[in-house]
mmCIF file of C-alpha atoms and ligand atoms in Angstrom:
data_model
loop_
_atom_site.group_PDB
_atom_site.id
_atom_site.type_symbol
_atom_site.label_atom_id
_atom_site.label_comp_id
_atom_site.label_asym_id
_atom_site.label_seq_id
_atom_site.Cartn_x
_atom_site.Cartn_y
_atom_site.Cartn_z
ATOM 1 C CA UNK W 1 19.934 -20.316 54.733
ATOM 2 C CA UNK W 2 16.707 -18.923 52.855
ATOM 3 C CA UNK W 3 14.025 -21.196 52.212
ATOM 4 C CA UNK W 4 12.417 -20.542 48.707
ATOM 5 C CA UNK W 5 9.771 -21.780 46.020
ATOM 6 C CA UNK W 6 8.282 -25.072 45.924
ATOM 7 C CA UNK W 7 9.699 -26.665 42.410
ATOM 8 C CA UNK W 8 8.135 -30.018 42.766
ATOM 9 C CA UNK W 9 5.642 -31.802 44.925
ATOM 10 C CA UNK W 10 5.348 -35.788 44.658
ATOM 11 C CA UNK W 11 3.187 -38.102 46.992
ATOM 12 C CA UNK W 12 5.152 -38.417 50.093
ATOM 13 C CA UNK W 13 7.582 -34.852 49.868
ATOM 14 C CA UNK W 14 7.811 -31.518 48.537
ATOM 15 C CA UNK W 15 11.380 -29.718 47.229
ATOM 16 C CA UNK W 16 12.199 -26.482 47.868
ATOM 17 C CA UNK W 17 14.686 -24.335 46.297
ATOM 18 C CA UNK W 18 16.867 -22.440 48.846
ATOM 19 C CA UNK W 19 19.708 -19.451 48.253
ATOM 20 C CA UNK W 20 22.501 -21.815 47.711
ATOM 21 C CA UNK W 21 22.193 -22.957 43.585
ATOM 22 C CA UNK W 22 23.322 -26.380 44.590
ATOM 23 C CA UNK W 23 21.090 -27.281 47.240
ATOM 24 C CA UNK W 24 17.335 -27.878 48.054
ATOM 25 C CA UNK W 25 15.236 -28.802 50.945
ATOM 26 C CA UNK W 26 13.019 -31.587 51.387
ATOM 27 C CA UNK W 27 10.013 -31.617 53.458
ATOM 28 C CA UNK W 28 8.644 -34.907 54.159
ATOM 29 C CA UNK W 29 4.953 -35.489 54.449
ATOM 30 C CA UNK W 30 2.857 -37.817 56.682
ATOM 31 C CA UNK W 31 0.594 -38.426 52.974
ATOM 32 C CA UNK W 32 0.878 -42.521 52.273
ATOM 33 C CA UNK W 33 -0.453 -43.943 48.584
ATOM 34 C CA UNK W 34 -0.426 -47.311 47.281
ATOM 35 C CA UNK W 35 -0.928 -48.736 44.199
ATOM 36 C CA UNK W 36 0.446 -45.996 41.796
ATOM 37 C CA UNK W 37 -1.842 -43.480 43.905
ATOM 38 C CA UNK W 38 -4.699 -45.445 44.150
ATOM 39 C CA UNK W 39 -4.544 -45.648 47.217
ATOM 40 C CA UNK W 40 -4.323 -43.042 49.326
ATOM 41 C CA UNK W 41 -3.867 -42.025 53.402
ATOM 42 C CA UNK W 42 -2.066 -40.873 56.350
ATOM 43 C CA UNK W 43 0.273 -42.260 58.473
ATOM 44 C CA UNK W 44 0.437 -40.474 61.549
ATOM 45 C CA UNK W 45 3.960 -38.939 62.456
ATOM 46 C CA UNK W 46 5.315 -40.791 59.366
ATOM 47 C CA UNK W 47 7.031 -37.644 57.458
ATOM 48 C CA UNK W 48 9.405 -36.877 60.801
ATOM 49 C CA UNK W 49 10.310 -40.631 61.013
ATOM 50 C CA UNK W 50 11.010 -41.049 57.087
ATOM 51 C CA UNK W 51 12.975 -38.534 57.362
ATOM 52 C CA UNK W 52 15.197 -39.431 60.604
ATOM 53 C CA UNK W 53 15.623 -42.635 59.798
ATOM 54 C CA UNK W 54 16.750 -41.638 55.542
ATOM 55 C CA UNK W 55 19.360 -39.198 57.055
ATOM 56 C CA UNK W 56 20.562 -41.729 60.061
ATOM 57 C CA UNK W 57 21.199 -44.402 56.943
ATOM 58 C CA UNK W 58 22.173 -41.906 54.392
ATOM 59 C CA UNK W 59 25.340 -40.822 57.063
ATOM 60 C CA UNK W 60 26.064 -44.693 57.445
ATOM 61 C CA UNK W 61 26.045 -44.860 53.840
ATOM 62 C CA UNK W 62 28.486 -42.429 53.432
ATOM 63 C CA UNK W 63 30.612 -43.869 56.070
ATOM 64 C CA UNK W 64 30.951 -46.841 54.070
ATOM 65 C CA UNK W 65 32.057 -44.915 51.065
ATOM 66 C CA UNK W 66 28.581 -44.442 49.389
ATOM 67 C CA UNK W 67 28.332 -40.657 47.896
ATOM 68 C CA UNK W 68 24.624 -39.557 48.660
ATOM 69 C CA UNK W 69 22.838 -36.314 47.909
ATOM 70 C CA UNK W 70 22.511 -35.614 52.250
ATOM 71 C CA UNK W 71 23.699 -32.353 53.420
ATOM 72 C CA UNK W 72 21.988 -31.402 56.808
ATOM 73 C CA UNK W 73 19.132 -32.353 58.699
ATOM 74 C CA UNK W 74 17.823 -29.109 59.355
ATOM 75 C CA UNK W 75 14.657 -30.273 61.632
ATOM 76 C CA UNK W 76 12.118 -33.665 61.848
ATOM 77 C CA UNK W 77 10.405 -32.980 58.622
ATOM 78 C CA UNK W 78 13.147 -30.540 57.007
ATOM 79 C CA UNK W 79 16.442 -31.839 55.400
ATOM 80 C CA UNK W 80 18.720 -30.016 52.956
ATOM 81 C CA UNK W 81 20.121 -31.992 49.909
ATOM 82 C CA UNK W 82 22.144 -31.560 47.046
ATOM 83 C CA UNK W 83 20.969 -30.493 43.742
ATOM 84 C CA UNK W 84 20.691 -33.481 41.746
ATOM 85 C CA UNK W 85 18.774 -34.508 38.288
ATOM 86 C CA UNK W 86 17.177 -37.824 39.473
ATOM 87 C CA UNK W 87 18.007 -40.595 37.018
ATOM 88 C CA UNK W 88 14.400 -41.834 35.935
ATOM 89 C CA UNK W 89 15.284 -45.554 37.106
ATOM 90 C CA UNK W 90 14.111 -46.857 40.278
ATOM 91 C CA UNK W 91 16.234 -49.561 41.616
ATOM 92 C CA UNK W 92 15.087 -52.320 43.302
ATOM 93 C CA UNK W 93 17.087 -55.110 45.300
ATOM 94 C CA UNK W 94 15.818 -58.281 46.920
ATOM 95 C CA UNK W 95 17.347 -60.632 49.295
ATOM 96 C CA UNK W 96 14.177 -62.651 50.036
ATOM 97 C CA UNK W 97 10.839 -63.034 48.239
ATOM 98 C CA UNK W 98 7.898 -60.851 48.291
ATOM 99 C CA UNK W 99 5.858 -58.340 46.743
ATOM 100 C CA UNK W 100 5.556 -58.032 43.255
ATOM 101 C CA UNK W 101 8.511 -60.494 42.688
ATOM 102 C CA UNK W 102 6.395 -63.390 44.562
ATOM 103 C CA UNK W 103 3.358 -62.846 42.557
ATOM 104 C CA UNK W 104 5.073 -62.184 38.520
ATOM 105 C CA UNK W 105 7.251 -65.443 39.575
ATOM 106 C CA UNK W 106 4.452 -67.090 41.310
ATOM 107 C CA UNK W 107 6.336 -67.923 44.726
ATOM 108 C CA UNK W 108 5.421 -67.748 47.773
ATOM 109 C CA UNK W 109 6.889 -64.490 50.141
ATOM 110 C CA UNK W 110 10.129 -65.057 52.088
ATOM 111 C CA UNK W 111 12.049 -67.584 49.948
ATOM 112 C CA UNK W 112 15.509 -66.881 51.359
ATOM 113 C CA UNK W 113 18.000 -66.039 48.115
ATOM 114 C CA UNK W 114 21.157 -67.160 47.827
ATOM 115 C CA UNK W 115 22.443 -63.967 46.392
ATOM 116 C CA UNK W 116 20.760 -60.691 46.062
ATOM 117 C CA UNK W 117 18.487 -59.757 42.902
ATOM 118 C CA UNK W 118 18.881 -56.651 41.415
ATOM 119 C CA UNK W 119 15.689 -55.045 38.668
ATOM 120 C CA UNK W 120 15.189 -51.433 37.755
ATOM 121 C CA UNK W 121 11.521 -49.737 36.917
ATOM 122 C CA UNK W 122 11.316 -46.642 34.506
ATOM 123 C CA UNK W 123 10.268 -43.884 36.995
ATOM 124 C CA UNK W 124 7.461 -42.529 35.028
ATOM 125 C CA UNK W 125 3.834 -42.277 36.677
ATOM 126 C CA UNK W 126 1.463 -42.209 33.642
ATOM 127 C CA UNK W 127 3.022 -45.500 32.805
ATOM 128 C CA UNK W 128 2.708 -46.994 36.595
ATOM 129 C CA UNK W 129 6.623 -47.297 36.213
ATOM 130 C CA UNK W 130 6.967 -50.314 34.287
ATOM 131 C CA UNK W 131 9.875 -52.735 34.977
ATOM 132 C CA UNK W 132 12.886 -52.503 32.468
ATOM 133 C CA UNK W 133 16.312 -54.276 31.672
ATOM 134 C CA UNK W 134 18.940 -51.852 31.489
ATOM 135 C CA UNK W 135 19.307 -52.948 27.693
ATOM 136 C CA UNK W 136 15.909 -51.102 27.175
ATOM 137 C CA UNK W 137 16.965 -47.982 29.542
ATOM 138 C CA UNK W 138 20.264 -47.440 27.398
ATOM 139 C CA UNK W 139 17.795 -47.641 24.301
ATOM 140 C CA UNK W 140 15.674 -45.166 25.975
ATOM 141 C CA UNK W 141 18.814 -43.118 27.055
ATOM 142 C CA UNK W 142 17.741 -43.011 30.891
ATOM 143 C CA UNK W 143 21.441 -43.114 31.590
ATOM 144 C CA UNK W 144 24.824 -43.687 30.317
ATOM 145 C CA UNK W 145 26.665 -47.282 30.213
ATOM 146 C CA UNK W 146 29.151 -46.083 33.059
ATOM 147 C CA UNK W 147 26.246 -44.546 34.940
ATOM 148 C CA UNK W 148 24.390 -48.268 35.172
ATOM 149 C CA UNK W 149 27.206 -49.961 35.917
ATOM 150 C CA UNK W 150 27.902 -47.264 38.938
ATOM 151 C CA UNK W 151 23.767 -47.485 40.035
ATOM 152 C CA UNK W 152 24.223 -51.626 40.070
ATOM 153 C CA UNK W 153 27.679 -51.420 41.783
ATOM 154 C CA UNK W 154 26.460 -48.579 44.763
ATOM 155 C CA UNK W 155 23.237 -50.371 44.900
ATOM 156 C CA UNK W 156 24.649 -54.072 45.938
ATOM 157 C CA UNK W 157 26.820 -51.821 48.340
ATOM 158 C CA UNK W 158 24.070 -50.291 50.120
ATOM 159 C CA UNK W 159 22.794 -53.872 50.268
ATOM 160 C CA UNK W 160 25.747 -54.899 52.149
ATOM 161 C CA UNK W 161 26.038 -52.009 54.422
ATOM 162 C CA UNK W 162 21.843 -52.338 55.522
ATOM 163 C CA UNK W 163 21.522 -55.888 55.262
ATOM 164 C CA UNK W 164 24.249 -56.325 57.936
ATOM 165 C CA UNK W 165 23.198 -52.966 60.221
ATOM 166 C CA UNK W 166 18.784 -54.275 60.040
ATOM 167 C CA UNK W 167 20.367 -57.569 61.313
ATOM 168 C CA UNK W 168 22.259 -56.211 64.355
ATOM 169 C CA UNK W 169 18.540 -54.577 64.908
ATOM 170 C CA UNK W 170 16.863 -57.809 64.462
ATOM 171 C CA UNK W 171 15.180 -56.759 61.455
ATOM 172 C CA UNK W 172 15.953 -58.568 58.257
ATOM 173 C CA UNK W 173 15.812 -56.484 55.076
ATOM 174 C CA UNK W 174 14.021 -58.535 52.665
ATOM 175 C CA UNK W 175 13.915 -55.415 49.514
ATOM 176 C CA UNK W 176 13.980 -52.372 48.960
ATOM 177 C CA UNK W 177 13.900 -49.507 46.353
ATOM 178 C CA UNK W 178 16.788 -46.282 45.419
ATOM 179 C CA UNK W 179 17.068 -44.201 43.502
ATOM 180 C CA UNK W 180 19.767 -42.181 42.212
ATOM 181 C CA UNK W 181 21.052 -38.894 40.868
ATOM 182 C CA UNK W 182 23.405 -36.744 39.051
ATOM 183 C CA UNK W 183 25.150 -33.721 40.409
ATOM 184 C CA UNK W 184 25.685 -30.946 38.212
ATOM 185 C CA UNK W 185 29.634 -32.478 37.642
ATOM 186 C CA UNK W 186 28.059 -35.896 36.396
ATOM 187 C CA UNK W 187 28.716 -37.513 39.952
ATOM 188 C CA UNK W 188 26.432 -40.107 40.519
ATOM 189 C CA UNK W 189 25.149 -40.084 44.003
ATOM 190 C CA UNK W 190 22.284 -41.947 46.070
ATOM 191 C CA UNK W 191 19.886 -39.622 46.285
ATOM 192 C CA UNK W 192 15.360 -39.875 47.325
ATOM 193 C CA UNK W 193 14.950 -41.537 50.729
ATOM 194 C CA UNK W 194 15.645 -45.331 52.907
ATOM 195 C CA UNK W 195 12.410 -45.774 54.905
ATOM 196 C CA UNK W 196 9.517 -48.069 55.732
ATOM 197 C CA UNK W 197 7.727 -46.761 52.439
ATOM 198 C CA UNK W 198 10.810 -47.450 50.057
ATOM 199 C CA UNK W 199 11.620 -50.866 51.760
ATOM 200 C CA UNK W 200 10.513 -54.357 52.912
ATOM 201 C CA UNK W 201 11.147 -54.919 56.949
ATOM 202 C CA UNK W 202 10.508 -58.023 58.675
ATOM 203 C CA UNK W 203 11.051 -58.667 62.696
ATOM 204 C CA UNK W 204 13.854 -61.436 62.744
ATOM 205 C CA UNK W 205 12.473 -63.321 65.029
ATOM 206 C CA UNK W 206 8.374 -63.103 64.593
ATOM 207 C CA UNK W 207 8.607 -62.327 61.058
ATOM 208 C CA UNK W 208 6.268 -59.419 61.814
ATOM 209 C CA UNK W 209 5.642 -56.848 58.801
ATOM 210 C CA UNK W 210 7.323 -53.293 59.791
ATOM 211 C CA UNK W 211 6.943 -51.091 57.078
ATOM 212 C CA UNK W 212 4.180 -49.778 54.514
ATOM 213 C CA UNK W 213 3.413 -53.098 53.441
ATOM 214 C CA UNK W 214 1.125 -52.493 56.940
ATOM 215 C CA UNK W 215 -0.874 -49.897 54.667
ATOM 216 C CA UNK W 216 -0.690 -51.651 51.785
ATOM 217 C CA UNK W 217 -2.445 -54.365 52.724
ATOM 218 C CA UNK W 218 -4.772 -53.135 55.562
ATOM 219 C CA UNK W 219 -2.886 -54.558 58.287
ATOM 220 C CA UNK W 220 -3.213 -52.469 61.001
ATOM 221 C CA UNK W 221 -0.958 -50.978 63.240
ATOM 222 C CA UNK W 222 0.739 -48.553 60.598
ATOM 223 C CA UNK W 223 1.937 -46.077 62.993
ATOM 224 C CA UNK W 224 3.346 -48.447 65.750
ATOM 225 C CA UNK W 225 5.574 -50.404 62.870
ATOM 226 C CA UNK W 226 7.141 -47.109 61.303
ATOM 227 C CA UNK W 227 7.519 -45.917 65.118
ATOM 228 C CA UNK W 228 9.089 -49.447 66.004
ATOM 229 C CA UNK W 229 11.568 -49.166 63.021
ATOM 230 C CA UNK W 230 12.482 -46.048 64.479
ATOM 231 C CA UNK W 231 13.400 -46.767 68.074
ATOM 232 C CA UNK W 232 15.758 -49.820 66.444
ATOM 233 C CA UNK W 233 17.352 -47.821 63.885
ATOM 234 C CA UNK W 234 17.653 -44.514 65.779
ATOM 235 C CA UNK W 235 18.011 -46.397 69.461
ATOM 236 C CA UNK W 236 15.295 -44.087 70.677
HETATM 237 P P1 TMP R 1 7.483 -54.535 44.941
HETATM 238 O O1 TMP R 1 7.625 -55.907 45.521
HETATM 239 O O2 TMP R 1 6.097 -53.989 45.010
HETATM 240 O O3 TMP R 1 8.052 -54.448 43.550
HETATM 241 O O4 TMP R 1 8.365 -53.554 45.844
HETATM 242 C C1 TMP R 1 9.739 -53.771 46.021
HETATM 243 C C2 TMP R 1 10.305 -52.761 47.008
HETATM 244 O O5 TMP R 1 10.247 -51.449 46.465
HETATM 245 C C3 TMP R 1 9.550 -52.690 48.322
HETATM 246 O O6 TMP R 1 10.502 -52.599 49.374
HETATM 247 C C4 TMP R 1 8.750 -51.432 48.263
HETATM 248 C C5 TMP R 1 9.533 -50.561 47.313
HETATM 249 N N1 TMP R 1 8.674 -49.731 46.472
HETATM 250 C C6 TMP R 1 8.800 -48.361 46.521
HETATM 251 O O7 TMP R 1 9.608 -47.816 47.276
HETATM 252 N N2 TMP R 1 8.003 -47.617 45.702
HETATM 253 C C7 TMP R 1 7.106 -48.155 44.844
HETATM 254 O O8 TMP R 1 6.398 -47.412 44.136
HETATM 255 C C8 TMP R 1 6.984 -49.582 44.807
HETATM 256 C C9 TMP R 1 6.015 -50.242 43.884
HETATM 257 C C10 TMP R 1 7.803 -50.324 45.630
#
């Protein structure tokens, strides 16, 4: 396998075309932003664990009958991945409250939910990727009917599958974002990375923040949550 040009850099990875047509190469970064970029930093060792710990779940996923865009983990910061066109909606699911949901709703952060919430953003930076109902993303043709109705089913799914696998790890998985993508047949397939930037981890027990939230908020001890996550996700 030939590694070739860079086709697209974003804030936490860069893709790479390679000889084969239908796969690329991600390279993950230890660069952290907040805030629509605002923000910005490094988190120490964070591009190798992002990328373990995406490829660990992605391989569970699949295992449970998700289709993702994974193909090989080629080394800590290298993974190949199919060739997909990302659908522009970022997918968000929420078993307990926090974040932005706590403060548009005015709640306070970890109200327990009865059932999961489901709410899409349109993935679009020069907009700060405003929240949308998939009424307005049909409008906007962002994606098909069948294609949404694929996205919500695979995304509750993946719910199920990490909600129950955090727990065994004494983490519980309060949100977290996906997005997904189309392979060149129309195949809808998870696709972008599962990580402590892209999701909402809290110790079962202390309630302690393990994720970027840590960076987000000037907590502290960035490095020793996303390392934590690792050793209970990876067993290492
Ligand atoms: P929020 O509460 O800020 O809307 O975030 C919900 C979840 O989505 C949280 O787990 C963090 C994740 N997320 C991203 O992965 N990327 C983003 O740009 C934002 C805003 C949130």
């Amino acid at each position: 396998m030939e590694v070739k040009e860079m086709l697209y850099e974003g804030k936490a990875k860069q893709v790479f075309a390679t000889d084969r047509d239908d796969v690329l190469m991600v390279h993950y970064k230890d660069d952290a932003t907040a805030f629509n970029g605002l923000k910005k930093g490094t988190i120490e060792g964070k591009g190798v664990i992002n990328n373990r710990v995406t490829n660990y779940l992605m391989q569970k996923l699949e295992g449970e009958g998700v289709p993702t865009h994974f193909v090989e983990e080629l080394n800590g910061r290298d993974t190949l991945v199919k060739r997909v066109r990302i659908v522009p909606l970022e997918v968000i699911i929420r078993n307990i409250s926090a974040g932005s949901f706590a403060k548009r709703f005015g709640v306070e952060e970890g109200i327990v939910f009865d059932a999961p919430t489901i709410e899409y953003s349109y993935k679009n930076d020069e907009l700060g990727d405003p929240m949308i109902n998939t009424a307005q993303a049909l409008a906007l043709k962002l994606a098909t009917p069948a294609e949404i109705e694929t996205i919500r089913t695979l995304a509750f799914k993946v719910n199920d599958v990490l909600k129950a696998f955090f727990k065994e790890v004494g983490v519980d998985l309060v949100d977290f974002k996906l997005e997904f993508g189309r392979l060149s047949d129309g195949t809808i397939v998870l696709a972008d990375e599962i990580s402590p930037d892209t999701c909402r981890f809290w110790d079962s027990k202390t309630h302690e923040k393990l994720d970027k939230d840590r960076f987000r908020r000037d907590l502290g001890n960035v490095e020793d949550a996303y390392h934590e996550m690792m050793k209970r996700i990876l067993g290492e």
